[in-house]
PDB file of C-alpha atoms in Angstrom:
ATOM      1  CA  MET A  27      -5.518 -39.136 -44.097  1.00 48.00           C
ATOM      2  CA  ILE A  28      -3.437 -36.945 -46.395  1.00 56.00           C
ATOM      3  CA  ALA A  29       0.189 -38.025 -46.690  1.00 61.00           C
ATOM      4  CA  ALA A  30       2.874 -35.696 -45.414  1.00 69.00           C
ATOM      5  CA  LEU A  31       4.753 -33.546 -47.885  1.00 78.00           C
ATOM      6  CA  PRO A  32       8.505 -34.241 -48.170  1.00 81.00           C
ATOM      7  CA  LEU A  33       9.609 -31.494 -45.796  1.00 83.00           C
ATOM      8  CA  PRO A  34      12.597 -31.639 -43.416  1.00 87.00           C
ATOM      9  CA  TYR A  35      12.316 -32.257 -39.672  1.00 87.00           C
ATOM     10  CA  PRO A  36      10.417 -31.095 -37.686  1.00 90.00           C
ATOM     11  CA  PHE A  37       7.821 -30.607 -40.441  1.00 92.00           C
ATOM     12  CA  ASP A  38       7.972 -34.175 -41.725  1.00 89.00           C
ATOM     13  CA  THR A  39       4.579 -35.294 -40.372  1.00 93.00           C
ATOM     14  CA  PRO A  40       1.027 -34.324 -41.397  1.00 92.00           C
ATOM     15  CA  GLU A  41       0.342 -33.045 -37.876  1.00 93.00           C
ATOM     16  CA  MET A  42       3.308 -30.668 -37.963  1.00 95.00           C
ATOM     17  CA  GLN A  43       2.465 -29.467 -41.461  1.00 95.00           C
ATOM     18  CA  ARG A  44      -1.096 -28.631 -40.423  1.00 95.00           C
ATOM     19  CA  ALA A  45       0.246 -26.998 -37.283  1.00 96.00           C
ATOM     20  CA  LEU A  46       2.690 -24.951 -39.361  1.00 96.00           C
ATOM     21  CA  LEU A  47      -0.041 -23.546 -41.595  1.00 96.00           C
ATOM     22  CA  ALA A  48      -2.395 -22.891 -38.683  1.00 96.00           C
ATOM     23  CA  CYS A  49       0.240 -21.225 -36.492  1.00 96.00           C
ATOM     24  CA  VAL A  50       1.575 -18.953 -39.233  1.00 96.00           C
ATOM     25  CA  ALA A  51      -1.953 -17.992 -40.304  1.00 95.00           C
ATOM     26  CA  VAL A  52      -3.074 -17.139 -36.769  1.00 96.00           C
ATOM     27  CA  GLY A  53       0.240 -15.425 -36.100  1.00 96.00           C
ATOM     28  CA  ALA A  54      -0.384 -13.173 -39.092  1.00 96.00           C
ATOM     29  CA  PHE A  55      -4.066 -12.272 -38.791  1.00 95.00           C
ATOM     30  CA  ALA A  56      -4.356 -12.026 -34.985  1.00 95.00           C
ATOM     31  CA  PRO A  57      -2.105  -8.923 -34.760  1.00 96.00           C
ATOM     32  CA  THR A  58      -3.758  -7.528 -37.904  1.00 95.00           C
ATOM     33  CA  ILE A  59      -6.962  -7.114 -35.909  1.00 95.00           C
ATOM     34  CA  GLY A  60      -4.982  -6.404 -32.756  1.00 95.00           C
ATOM     35  CA  ALA A  61      -3.499  -3.292 -34.380  1.00 95.00           C
ATOM     36  CA  PHE A  62      -6.946  -1.690 -34.514  1.00 94.00           C
ATOM     37  CA  LEU A  63      -7.735  -2.728 -30.939  1.00 92.00           C
ATOM     38  CA  VAL A  64      -4.454  -1.249 -29.700  1.00 93.00           C
ATOM     39  CA  GLN A  65      -5.125   1.956 -31.659  1.00 91.00           C
ATOM     40  CA  LYS A  66      -8.558   2.084 -30.019  1.00 87.00           C
ATOM     41  CA  ARG A  67      -6.904   1.518 -26.631  1.00 83.00           C
ATOM     42  CA  LEU A  68      -8.710  -1.777 -26.116  1.00 81.00           C
ATOM     43  CA  SER A  69      -5.641  -3.979 -25.880  1.00 82.00           C
ATOM     44  CA  LEU A  70      -7.218  -6.192 -23.231  1.00 79.00           C
ATOM     45  CA  VAL A  71     -10.431  -6.875 -25.120  1.00 83.00           C
ATOM     46  CA  GLY A  72      -8.974 -10.171 -26.354  1.00 85.00           C
ATOM     47  CA  ASP A  73      -8.616 -11.363 -22.770  1.00 83.00           C
ATOM     48  CA  GLY A  74     -12.190 -10.425 -21.926  1.00 83.00           C
ATOM     49  CA  VAL A  75     -13.672 -12.035 -25.026  1.00 89.00           C
ATOM     50  CA  GLY A  76     -11.478 -15.096 -24.590  1.00 90.00           C
ATOM     51  CA  HIS A  77     -12.865 -15.677 -21.142  1.00 89.00           C
ATOM     52  CA  VAL A  78     -16.427 -15.247 -22.398  1.00 91.00           C
ATOM     53  CA  ALA A  79     -15.628 -17.830 -25.077  1.00 93.00           C
ATOM     54  CA  PHE A  80     -14.521 -20.182 -22.306  1.00 93.00           C
ATOM     55  CA  ALA A  81     -18.070 -20.020 -20.955  1.00 93.00           C
ATOM     56  CA  GLY A  82     -19.231 -21.179 -24.390  1.00 93.00           C
ATOM     57  CA  VAL A  83     -16.723 -24.040 -24.310  1.00 93.00           C
ATOM     58  CA  GLY A  84     -18.052 -25.152 -20.943  1.00 92.00           C
ATOM     59  CA  LEU A  85     -21.677 -24.968 -22.085  1.00 94.00           C
ATOM     60  CA  GLY A  86     -20.900 -26.880 -25.272  1.00 92.00           C
ATOM     61  CA  LEU A  87     -19.263 -29.647 -23.260  1.00 90.00           C
ATOM     62  CA  LEU A  88     -22.215 -29.720 -20.876  1.00 91.00           C
ATOM     63  CA  LEU A  89     -24.750 -29.991 -23.694  1.00 92.00           C
ATOM     64  CA  GLY A  90     -22.673 -32.470 -25.656  1.00 90.00           C
ATOM     65  CA  VAL A  91     -22.486 -30.272 -28.770  1.00 90.00           C
ATOM     66  CA  SER A  92     -19.593 -28.618 -30.616  1.00 85.00           C
ATOM     67  CA  ALA A  93     -17.722 -26.547 -28.045  1.00 88.00           C
ATOM     68  CA  VAL A  94     -16.113 -24.476 -30.800  1.00 88.00           C
ATOM     69  CA  TRP A  95     -19.376 -23.251 -32.315  1.00 89.00           C
ATOM     70  CA  VAL A  96     -20.941 -22.500 -28.920  1.00 93.00           C
ATOM     71  CA  ALA A  97     -17.753 -20.672 -27.949  1.00 93.00           C
ATOM     72  CA  LEU A  98     -17.991 -18.644 -31.159  1.00 91.00           C
ATOM     73  CA  VAL A  99     -21.536 -17.559 -30.312  1.00 92.00           C
ATOM     74  CA  PHE A 100     -20.500 -16.563 -26.796  1.00 93.00           C
ATOM     75  CA  ALA A 101     -17.415 -14.754 -28.074  1.00 92.00           C
ATOM     76  CA  VAL A 102     -19.367 -12.723 -30.629  1.00 91.00           C
ATOM     77  CA  CYS A 103     -22.027 -11.817 -28.058  1.00 90.00           C
ATOM     78  CA  GLY A 104     -19.343 -10.887 -25.540  1.00 87.00           C
ATOM     79  CA  ALA A 105     -17.356  -8.764 -27.988  1.00 87.00           C
ATOM     80  CA  VAL A 106     -20.447  -6.955 -29.245  1.00 87.00           C
ATOM     81  CA  GLY A 107     -21.679  -6.513 -25.678  1.00 83.00           C
ATOM     82  CA  VAL A 108     -18.411  -4.912 -24.587  1.00 79.00           C
ATOM     83  CA  GLU A 109     -18.514  -2.596 -27.597  1.00 81.00           C
ATOM     84  CA  LEU A 110     -22.127  -1.558 -27.006  1.00 79.00           C
ATOM     85  CA  LEU A 111     -21.524  -0.849 -23.327  1.00 75.00           C
ATOM     86  CA  ARG A 112     -18.434   1.157 -24.162  1.00 72.00           C
ATOM     87  CA  ALA A 113     -20.074   3.073 -27.008  1.00 71.00           C
ATOM     88  CA  LYS A 114     -23.129   4.004 -24.961  1.00 69.00           C
ATOM     89  CA  LYS A 115     -20.816   4.968 -22.095  1.00 65.00           C
ATOM     90  CA  LYS A 116     -22.981   2.959 -19.707  1.00 55.00           C
ATOM     91  CA  VAL A 117     -19.861   1.395 -18.250  1.00 57.00           C
ATOM     92  CA  ALA A 118     -16.233   2.419 -18.644  1.00 56.00           C
ATOM     93  CA  GLY A 119     -14.298   0.255 -21.077  1.00 56.00           C
ATOM     94  CA  ASP A 120     -12.105  -1.381 -18.436  1.00 65.00           C
ATOM     95  CA  LEU A 121     -15.080  -2.102 -16.184  1.00 70.00           C
ATOM     96  CA  ALA A 122     -17.010  -3.612 -19.078  1.00 65.00           C
ATOM     97  CA  LEU A 123     -14.068  -5.885 -19.804  1.00 69.00           C
ATOM     98  CA  ALA A 124     -13.808  -6.875 -16.145  1.00 76.00           C
ATOM     99  CA  LEU A 125     -17.527  -7.687 -16.045  1.00 76.00           C
ATOM    100  CA  PHE A 126     -17.304 -10.013 -19.045  1.00 74.00           C
ATOM    101  CA  PHE A 127     -13.882 -11.308 -17.995  1.00 78.00           C
ATOM    102  CA  TYR A 128     -14.892 -12.654 -14.584  1.00 84.00           C
ATOM    103  CA  THR A 129     -18.422 -13.700 -15.545  1.00 87.00           C
ATOM    104  CA  GLY A 130     -17.131 -15.675 -18.522  1.00 88.00           C
ATOM    105  CA  ILE A 131     -14.436 -17.564 -16.655  1.00 87.00           C
ATOM    106  CA  ALA A 132     -16.810 -18.333 -13.771  1.00 91.00           C
ATOM    107  CA  LEU A 133     -19.503 -19.663 -16.102  1.00 91.00           C
ATOM    108  CA  GLY A 134     -16.922 -21.750 -17.957  1.00 90.00           C
ATOM    109  CA  VAL A 135     -15.727 -23.356 -14.734  1.00 87.00           C
ATOM    110  CA  VAL A 136     -19.297 -24.042 -13.560  1.00 91.00           C
ATOM    111  CA  PHE A 137     -20.383 -25.565 -16.885  1.00 92.00           C
ATOM    112  CA  ALA A 138     -17.233 -27.652 -17.355  1.00 87.00           C
ATOM    113  CA  THR A 139     -17.372 -28.946 -13.786  1.00 87.00           C
ATOM    114  CA  LYS A 140     -21.022 -29.871 -14.186  1.00 89.00           C
ATOM    115  CA  ALA A 141     -20.154 -31.690 -17.400  1.00 86.00           C
ATOM    116  CA  GLY A 142     -17.497 -33.645 -15.528  1.00 83.00           C
ATOM    117  CA  VAL A 143     -14.715 -32.505 -17.849  1.00 73.00           C
ATOM    118  CA  ALA A 144     -11.407 -31.881 -16.125  1.00 64.00           C
ATOM    119  CA  ASP A 145      -8.998 -31.645 -19.080  1.00 72.00           C
ATOM    120  CA  LEU A 146      -9.555 -28.209 -20.599  1.00 81.00           C
ATOM    121  CA  GLU A 147      -5.938 -27.472 -21.485  1.00 83.00           C
ATOM    122  CA  ILE A 148      -6.494 -27.704 -25.242  1.00 87.00           C
ATOM    123  CA  TYR A 149      -9.011 -24.838 -25.011  1.00 89.00           C
ATOM    124  CA  LEU A 150      -7.121 -22.745 -22.477  1.00 89.00           C
ATOM    125  CA  PHE A 151      -3.571 -23.196 -23.806  1.00 90.00           C
ATOM    126  CA  GLY A 152      -4.059 -24.604 -27.301  1.00 91.00           C
ATOM    127  CA  ASP A 153      -2.454 -27.540 -29.083  1.00 92.00           C
ATOM    128  CA  PRO A 154      -1.697 -26.902 -32.770  1.00 94.00           C
ATOM    129  CA  LEU A 155      -0.598 -30.529 -33.228  1.00 94.00           C
ATOM    130  CA  ALA A 156      -4.199 -31.592 -32.569  1.00 91.00           C
ATOM    131  CA  ILE A 157      -5.680 -29.447 -35.348  1.00 93.00           C
ATOM    132  CA  SER A 158      -7.652 -31.470 -37.890  1.00 90.00           C
ATOM    133  CA  MET A 159      -7.860 -30.732 -41.596  1.00 92.00           C
ATOM    134  CA  GLU A 160     -11.317 -29.234 -41.056  1.00 89.00           C
ATOM    135  CA  GLY A 161      -9.947 -27.046 -38.287  1.00 89.00           C
ATOM    136  CA  LEU A 162      -7.095 -25.905 -40.509  1.00 93.00           C
ATOM    137  CA  VAL A 163      -9.505 -24.987 -43.300  1.00 92.00           C
ATOM    138  CA  ALA A 164     -11.575 -22.941 -40.823  1.00 88.00           C
ATOM    139  CA  VAL A 165      -8.468 -21.091 -39.637  1.00 92.00           C
ATOM    140  CA  LEU A 166      -7.369 -20.315 -43.197  1.00 92.00           C
ATOM    141  CA  VAL A 167     -10.855 -19.141 -44.216  1.00 90.00           C
ATOM    142  CA  ILE A 168     -11.072 -16.811 -41.224  1.00 89.00           C
ATOM    143  CA  GLY A 169      -7.584 -15.531 -42.001  1.00 89.00           C
ATOM    144  CA  GLY A 170      -8.571 -14.783 -45.587  1.00 89.00           C
ATOM    145  CA  ILE A 171     -11.729 -12.973 -44.509  1.00 88.00           C
ATOM    146  CA  VAL A 172      -9.790 -10.896 -41.989  1.00 87.00           C
ATOM    147  CA  ALA A 173      -7.122  -9.962 -44.542  1.00 87.00           C
ATOM    148  CA  LEU A 174      -9.681  -9.024 -47.196  1.00 89.00           C
ATOM    149  CA  GLY A 175     -11.841  -7.055 -44.774  1.00 86.00           C
ATOM    150  CA  VAL A 176      -8.980  -5.103 -43.259  1.00 86.00           C
ATOM    151  CA  TRP A 177      -7.536  -4.251 -46.667  1.00 86.00           C
ATOM    152  CA  SER A 178     -10.902  -3.122 -48.031  1.00 88.00           C
ATOM    153  CA  LEU A 179     -11.932  -1.055 -45.004  1.00 87.00           C
ATOM    154  CA  ARG A 180      -8.548  -0.014 -43.632  1.00 87.00           C
ATOM    155  CA  ARG A 181      -9.069   3.760 -43.987  1.00 88.00           C
ATOM    156  CA  VAL A 182     -12.560   3.719 -42.506  1.00 91.00           C
ATOM    157  CA  LEU A 183     -11.461   1.485 -39.640  1.00 91.00           C
ATOM    158  CA  PHE A 184      -8.435   3.669 -38.951  1.00 91.00           C
ATOM    159  CA  ALA A 185     -10.594   6.798 -38.788  1.00 91.00           C
ATOM    160  CA  ILE A 186     -13.039   5.137 -36.413  1.00 91.00           C
ATOM    161  CA  VAL A 187     -10.504   3.649 -34.012  1.00 90.00           C
ATOM    162  CA  THR A 188      -8.476   6.876 -33.953  1.00 90.00           C
ATOM    163  CA  ASP A 189     -11.193   9.493 -33.393  1.00 90.00           C
ATOM    164  CA  GLU A 190     -14.813   8.358 -33.143  1.00 87.00           C
ATOM    165  CA  ASP A 191     -16.193  11.878 -32.758  1.00 87.00           C
ATOM    166  CA  TRP A 192     -14.509  13.087 -35.947  1.00 90.00           C
ATOM    167  CA  ALA A 193     -15.646   9.950 -37.762  1.00 90.00           C
ATOM    168  CA  ARG A 194     -19.259  10.618 -36.750  1.00 89.00           C
ATOM    169  CA  VAL A 195     -19.030  14.206 -37.956  1.00 90.00           C
ATOM    170  CA  GLU A 196     -17.764  12.901 -41.292  1.00 88.00           C
ATOM    171  CA  GLY A 197     -20.771  10.615 -41.523  1.00 90.00           C
ATOM    172  CA  LEU A 198     -18.883   7.341 -41.222  1.00 90.00           C
ATOM    173  CA  PRO A 199     -20.834   4.285 -39.937  1.00 91.00           C
ATOM    174  CA  VAL A 200     -19.079   4.252 -36.576  1.00 89.00           C
ATOM    175  CA  ASP A 201     -21.511   1.998 -34.704  1.00 87.00           C
ATOM    176  CA  THR A 202     -21.813  -0.534 -37.507  1.00 89.00           C
ATOM    177  CA  MET A 203     -18.080  -0.757 -38.093  1.00 91.00           C
ATOM    178  CA  SER A 204     -17.311  -0.957 -34.371  1.00 88.00           C
ATOM    179  CA  VAL A 205     -19.718  -3.863 -33.959  1.00 88.00           C
ATOM    180  CA  ALA A 206     -18.255  -5.528 -37.071  1.00 89.00           C
ATOM    181  CA  LEU A 207     -14.741  -5.119 -35.653  1.00 91.00           C
ATOM    182  CA  ALA A 208     -15.919  -6.688 -32.399  1.00 89.00           C
ATOM    183  CA  GLY A 209     -17.421  -9.621 -34.267  1.00 89.00           C
ATOM    184  CA  VAL A 210     -14.269 -10.215 -36.308  1.00 91.00           C
ATOM    185  CA  THR A 211     -12.214 -10.008 -33.117  1.00 92.00           C
ATOM    186  CA  ALA A 212     -14.345 -12.770 -31.627  1.00 92.00           C
ATOM    187  CA  ALA A 213     -13.868 -14.930 -34.741  1.00 91.00           C
ATOM    188  CA  VAL A 214     -10.096 -14.417 -34.592  1.00 93.00           C
ATOM    189  CA  ILE A 215     -10.035 -15.467 -30.937  1.00 94.00           C
ATOM    190  CA  ILE A 216     -11.939 -18.674 -31.672  1.00 92.00           C
ATOM    191  CA  ALA A 217      -9.690 -19.414 -34.659  1.00 91.00           C
ATOM    192  CA  GLY A 218      -6.652 -19.005 -32.415  1.00 92.00           C
ATOM    193  CA  MET A 219      -8.151 -21.075 -29.601  1.00 91.00           C
ATOM    194  CA  LYS A 220      -6.698 -24.377 -30.813  1.00 84.00           C
ATOM    195  CA  VAL A 221      -3.330 -22.784 -31.656  1.00 90.00           C
ATOM    196  CA  VAL A 222      -2.393 -20.691 -28.613  1.00 93.00           C
ATOM    197  CA  GLY A 223      -5.467 -21.115 -26.396  1.00 94.00           C
ATOM    198  CA  LEU A 224      -8.004 -18.690 -25.006  1.00 92.00           C
ATOM    199  CA  LEU A 225      -5.627 -17.501 -22.279  1.00 88.00           C
ATOM    200  CA  LEU A 226      -2.785 -16.607 -24.666  1.00 92.00           C
ATOM    201  CA  VAL A 227      -4.445 -15.544 -27.919  1.00 94.00           C
ATOM    202  CA  ALA A 228      -4.760 -11.956 -26.676  1.00 92.00           C
ATOM    203  CA  ALA A 229      -0.985 -11.829 -26.247  1.00 94.00           C
ATOM    204  CA  LEU A 230      -0.527 -12.790 -29.890  1.00 95.00           C
ATOM    205  CA  MET A 231      -2.934 -10.012 -30.859  1.00 96.00           C
ATOM    206  CA  VAL A 232      -1.053  -7.335 -28.914  1.00 95.00           C
ATOM    207  CA  LEU A 233       2.657  -8.142 -28.545  1.00 96.00           C
ATOM    208  CA  PRO A 234       3.535  -8.073 -32.278  1.00 97.00           C
ATOM    209  CA  VAL A 235       1.653  -4.776 -32.563  1.00 97.00           C
ATOM    210  CA  ALA A 236       3.607  -3.305 -29.657  1.00 95.00           C
ATOM    211  CA  SER A 237       6.849  -4.335 -31.364  1.00 96.00           C
ATOM    212  CA  ALA A 238       5.730  -2.940 -34.727  1.00 96.00           C
ATOM    213  CA  GLN A 239       4.791   0.399 -33.170  1.00 94.00           C
ATOM    214  CA  LEU A 240       8.386   0.787 -32.051  1.00 93.00           C
ATOM    215  CA  LEU A 241       9.745   0.120 -35.531  1.00 92.00           C
ATOM    216  CA  ALA A 242       7.198   1.511 -38.016  1.00 92.00           C
ATOM    217  CA  ARG A 243       6.363   5.129 -38.758  1.00 88.00           C
ATOM    218  CA  SER A 244       2.819   4.811 -40.060  1.00 91.00           C
ATOM    219  CA  PHE A 245      -0.241   2.790 -39.161  1.00 92.00           C
ATOM    220  CA  ARG A 246      -0.238   0.891 -42.457  1.00 91.00           C
ATOM    221  CA  ARG A 247       3.350  -0.202 -41.930  1.00 94.00           C
ATOM    222  CA  THR A 248       2.566  -1.042 -38.317  1.00 95.00           C
ATOM    223  CA  VAL A 249      -0.194  -3.447 -39.398  1.00 94.00           C
ATOM    224  CA  ALA A 250       2.014  -5.091 -42.033  1.00 95.00           C
ATOM    225  CA  LEU A 251       5.010  -5.396 -39.716  1.00 97.00           C
ATOM    226  CA  ALA A 252       2.857  -6.701 -36.843  1.00 97.00           C
ATOM    227  CA  ALA A 253       1.504  -9.443 -39.117  1.00 96.00           C
ATOM    228  CA  ALA A 254       5.034 -10.372 -40.174  1.00 97.00           C
ATOM    229  CA  ILE A 255       6.293 -10.438 -36.582  1.00 98.00           C
ATOM    230  CA  GLY A 256       3.317 -12.514 -35.495  1.00 97.00           C
ATOM    231  CA  ALA A 257       3.807 -15.046 -38.293  1.00 97.00           C
ATOM    232  CA  ALA A 258       7.552 -15.268 -37.621  1.00 98.00           C
ATOM    233  CA  SER A 259       6.971 -15.670 -33.871  1.00 98.00           C
ATOM    234  CA  ALA A 260       4.505 -18.469 -34.552  1.00 97.00           C
ATOM    235  CA  PHE A 261       6.956 -20.253 -36.840  1.00 97.00           C
ATOM    236  CA  VAL A 262       9.918 -19.963 -34.465  1.00 98.00           C
ATOM    237  CA  GLY A 263       7.792 -20.859 -31.439  1.00 97.00           C
ATOM    238  CA  LEU A 264       6.433 -23.922 -33.216  1.00 97.00           C
ATOM    239  CA  VAL A 265       9.945 -25.136 -34.061  1.00 97.00           C
ATOM    240  CA  ILE A 266      11.279 -24.530 -30.542  1.00 97.00           C
ATOM    241  CA  GLY A 267       8.297 -26.205 -28.916  1.00 96.00           C
ATOM    242  CA  ARG A 268       8.493 -29.246 -31.161  1.00 94.00           C
ATOM    243  CA  VAL A 269      12.269 -29.739 -31.043  1.00 94.00           C
ATOM    244  CA  PHE A 270      12.589 -29.276 -27.268  1.00 95.00           C
ATOM    245  CA  ASP A 271       9.207 -30.842 -26.389  1.00 94.00           C
ATOM    246  CA  LEU A 272       7.824 -27.669 -24.815  1.00 95.00           C
ATOM    247  CA  SER A 273       4.416 -26.025 -24.888  1.00 94.00           C
ATOM    248  CA  ILE A 274       4.121 -24.694 -28.438  1.00 96.00           C
ATOM    249  CA  SER A 275       1.630 -21.969 -27.526  1.00 95.00           C
ATOM    250  CA  GLY A 276       3.838 -20.796 -24.674  1.00 95.00           C
ATOM    251  CA  CYS A 277       6.900 -20.749 -26.925  1.00 97.00           C
ATOM    252  CA  ILE A 278       5.064 -18.702 -29.563  1.00 97.00           C
ATOM    253  CA  VAL A 279       4.082 -16.025 -27.062  1.00 97.00           C
ATOM    254  CA  LEU A 280       7.535 -16.024 -25.458  1.00 97.00           C
ATOM    255  CA  VAL A 281       9.146 -15.466 -28.859  1.00 98.00           C
ATOM    256  CA  ALA A 282       6.745 -12.558 -29.505  1.00 97.00           C
ATOM    257  CA  ALA A 283       7.622 -11.144 -26.078  1.00 97.00           C
ATOM    258  CA  ALA A 284      11.338 -11.498 -26.835  1.00 97.00           C
ATOM    259  CA  VAL A 285      10.916  -9.599 -30.098  1.00 97.00           C
ATOM    260  CA  PHE A 286       9.176  -6.786 -28.231  1.00 96.00           C
ATOM    261  CA  THR A 287      11.947  -6.705 -25.614  1.00 95.00           C
ATOM    262  CA  VAL A 288      14.612  -6.398 -28.296  1.00 94.00           C
ATOM    263  CA  ALA A 289      12.652  -3.697 -30.134  1.00 93.00           C
ATOM    264  CA  ALA A 290      12.086  -1.764 -26.899  1.00 91.00           C
ATOM    265  CA  LEU A 291      15.748  -1.924 -25.947  1.00 89.00           C
ATOM    266  CA  ARG A 292      16.653  -0.703 -29.393  1.00 83.00           C
ATOM    267  CA  ARG A 293      14.321   2.252 -29.279  1.00 76.00           C
ATOM    268  CA  ARG A 294      14.463   2.806 -25.513  1.00 70.00           C
ATOM    269  CA  THR A 295      10.960   4.215 -25.593  1.00 53.00           C
ATOM    270  CA  VAL A 296       7.359   3.255 -24.850  1.00 52.00           C
ATOM    271  CA  PRO A 297       5.041   2.567 -27.812  1.00 50.00           C
ATOM    272  CA  ALA A 298       2.397   5.168 -28.531  1.00 50.00           C
ATOM    273  CA  ALA A 299      -0.616   5.205 -30.837  1.00 49.00           C
ATOM    274  CA  ILE A 300       0.313   5.826 -34.469  1.00 50.00           C
ATOM    275  CA  GLY A 301      -1.203   8.956 -35.915  1.00 49.00           C
ATOM    276  CA  SER A 302      -1.147   8.320 -39.656  1.00 50.00           C
ATOM    277  CA  ALA A 303      -3.029   5.855 -41.808  1.00 53.00           C
ATOM    278  CA  SER A 304      -0.554   6.054 -44.714  1.00 51.00           C
TER     279      SER A 304
END
């Protein structure tokens, strides 16, 4: 076990130091991807994919294998499935989400019940204090990949999520990039599963973006500000949860919601999609 760094309370234990890094990382990269989902008007996709991932958790527990990796497979398949149904216009976006939403949660309950596992709170609501060093490394690696990918492809992604028809006319790889975005979204949800849980990770993907939209004047600044708000919300929520012995994941989301409330009261307006990539 790695000794704790000499940091002040409440970060004076190895568990809290790992939780700090994991929470801030997830708080930063979840809204980074969420900004593109909000721009694409798929704010609820995180909920749908999270519930599909829960089916993977249940199956992993039933089979006695890693629930995280099975959940990742289910999440990627669910995210890509939602995107393909939406893109082919076979099913409206909200109906596609509802289909995966309810099927995923039902399968998760059936599998987990069959496995005889009753305590699923760590998957549904998260527990950053339980994150191992290997789990922390996975979170940081995913965060780095997300940051690098978004920075490298930001203009192409913005064009695709803003106006698919125009992007196709311009010859951009709309289908490929949309599927890639869906896959990265699934990875972000699984990375955030142990921090804020499958039921709350979507909130961390959307609420900081909603706040940033009220304060920023371009999409680029919205993404950067959303990441900063998400990281700050995670830090403050972690401290509040630890000091007052409350649910850390719940505190993180409540802080993000409070930031949005303050931003909304300041602007006295409803957030709208940002129309500039610069």
